[in-house]
CSV table of C-alpha atoms in Angstrom, one decimal:
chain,number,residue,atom,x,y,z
A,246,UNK,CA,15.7,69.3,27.7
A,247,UNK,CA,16.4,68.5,24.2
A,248,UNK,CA,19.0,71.2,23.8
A,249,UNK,CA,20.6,69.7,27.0
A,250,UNK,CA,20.8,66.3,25.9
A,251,UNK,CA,21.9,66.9,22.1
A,252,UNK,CA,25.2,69.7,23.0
A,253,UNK,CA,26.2,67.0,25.8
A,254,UNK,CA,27.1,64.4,22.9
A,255,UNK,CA,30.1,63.3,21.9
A,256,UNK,CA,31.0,61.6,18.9
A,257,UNK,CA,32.5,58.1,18.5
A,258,UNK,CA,35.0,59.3,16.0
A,259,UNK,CA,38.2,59.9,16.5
A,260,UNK,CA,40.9,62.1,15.0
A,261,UNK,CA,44.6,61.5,13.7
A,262,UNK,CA,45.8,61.5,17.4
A,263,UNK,CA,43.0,59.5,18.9
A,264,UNK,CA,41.1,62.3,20.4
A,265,UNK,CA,37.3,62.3,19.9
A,266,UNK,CA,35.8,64.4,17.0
A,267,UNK,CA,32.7,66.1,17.6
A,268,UNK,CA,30.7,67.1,20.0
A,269,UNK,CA,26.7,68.2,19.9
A,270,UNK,CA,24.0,68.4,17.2
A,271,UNK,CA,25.1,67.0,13.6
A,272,UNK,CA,21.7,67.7,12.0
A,273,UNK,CA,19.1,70.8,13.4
A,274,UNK,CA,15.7,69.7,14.4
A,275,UNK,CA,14.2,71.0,10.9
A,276,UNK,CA,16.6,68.5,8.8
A,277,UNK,CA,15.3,65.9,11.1
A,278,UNK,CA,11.4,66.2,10.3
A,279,UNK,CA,12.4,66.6,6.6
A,280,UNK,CA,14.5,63.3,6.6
A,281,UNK,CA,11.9,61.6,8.7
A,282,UNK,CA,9.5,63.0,7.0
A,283,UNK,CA,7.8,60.0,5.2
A,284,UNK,CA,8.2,57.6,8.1
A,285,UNK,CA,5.6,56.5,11.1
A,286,UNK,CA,5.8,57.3,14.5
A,287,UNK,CA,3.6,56.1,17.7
A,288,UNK,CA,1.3,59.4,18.6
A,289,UNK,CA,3.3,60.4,22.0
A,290,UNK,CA,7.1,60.7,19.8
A,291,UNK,CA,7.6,64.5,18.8
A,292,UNK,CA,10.1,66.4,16.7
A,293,UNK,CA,12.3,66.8,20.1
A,294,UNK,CA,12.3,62.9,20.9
A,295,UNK,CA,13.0,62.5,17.2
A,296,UNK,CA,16.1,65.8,17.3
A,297,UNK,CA,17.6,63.7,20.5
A,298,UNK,CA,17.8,59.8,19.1
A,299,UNK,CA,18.7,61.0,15.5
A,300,UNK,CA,21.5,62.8,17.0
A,301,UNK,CA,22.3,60.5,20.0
A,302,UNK,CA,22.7,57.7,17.3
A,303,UNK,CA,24.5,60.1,15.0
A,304,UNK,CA,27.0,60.2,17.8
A,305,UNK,CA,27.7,56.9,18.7
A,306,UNK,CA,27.7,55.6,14.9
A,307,UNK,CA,29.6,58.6,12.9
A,308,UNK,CA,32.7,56.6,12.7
A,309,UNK,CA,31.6,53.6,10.9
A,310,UNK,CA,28.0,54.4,9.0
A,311,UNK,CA,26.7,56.9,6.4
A,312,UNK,CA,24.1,59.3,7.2
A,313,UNK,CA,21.5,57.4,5.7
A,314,UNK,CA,22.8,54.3,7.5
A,315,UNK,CA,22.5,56.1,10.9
A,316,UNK,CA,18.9,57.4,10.0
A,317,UNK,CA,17.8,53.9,9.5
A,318,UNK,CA,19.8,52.5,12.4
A,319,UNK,CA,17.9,55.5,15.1
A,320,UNK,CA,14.7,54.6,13.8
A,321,UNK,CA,14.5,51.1,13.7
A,322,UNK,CA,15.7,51.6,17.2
A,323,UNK,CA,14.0,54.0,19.1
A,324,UNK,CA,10.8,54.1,17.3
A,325,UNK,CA,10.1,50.5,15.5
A,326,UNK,CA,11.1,48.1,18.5
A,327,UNK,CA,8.4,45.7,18.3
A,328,UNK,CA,9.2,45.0,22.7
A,329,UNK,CA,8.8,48.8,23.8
A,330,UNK,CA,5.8,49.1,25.3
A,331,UNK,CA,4.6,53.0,24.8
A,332,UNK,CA,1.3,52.9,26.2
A,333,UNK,CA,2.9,51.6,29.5
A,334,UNK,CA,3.5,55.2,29.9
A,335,UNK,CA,4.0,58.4,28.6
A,336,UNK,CA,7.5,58.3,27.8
A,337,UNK,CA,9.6,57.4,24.5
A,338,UNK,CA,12.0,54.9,23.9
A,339,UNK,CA,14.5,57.7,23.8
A,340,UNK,CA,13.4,60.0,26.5
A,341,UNK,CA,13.9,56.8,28.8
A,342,UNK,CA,17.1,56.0,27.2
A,343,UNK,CA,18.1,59.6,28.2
A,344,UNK,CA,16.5,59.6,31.5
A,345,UNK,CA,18.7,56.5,32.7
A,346,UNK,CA,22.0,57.9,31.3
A,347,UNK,CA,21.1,61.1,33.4
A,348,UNK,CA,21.1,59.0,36.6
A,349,UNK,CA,24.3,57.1,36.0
């Protein structure tokens, strides 16, 4: 499911003629866990939840942050929101995220 989600991105930036630049995984699931390496998670996020919102954010922030910007940025997000309620179920922020974009 993580494969599915990640090579179904497109990136926010655009080339010279306005088309959109980019498409599927910037960074593999290995330079993920390294970059994340020293950084807390809640029990139920694995490497694949991790591989999907680093990417997902990767993809919507390309054109106007830095890589270390955009790690920050998918963290602080999906795994450090103080109002997302993990232990309501046994989904991540991000798989939910996913999920509902699925539906639409």
């Amino acid at each position: 499911m993580a494969n599915h989600d990640v090579c179904h991105l497109v990136y926010s930036k655009k080339g010279e003629n306005g088309e959109l630049v980019g498409t599927g995984a910037h960074w593999t699931k290995s330079q993920i866990v390294n970059a994340t390496k020293g950084m807390k998670f809640h029990d139920k996020v694995n490497d694949w939840d991790k591989y999907v919102a680093f990417n997902a954010m990767y993809a919507d922030l390309c054109s106007d942050m830095t890589e270390d910007e955009i790690i920050k940025a998918a963290y602080l997000f999906y795994f450090q929101d103080a109002d997302w309620q993990p232990e309501e179920d046994d989904c991540t922020k991000i798989w939910d995220y996913m999920s509902a974009h699925a539906t639409m």
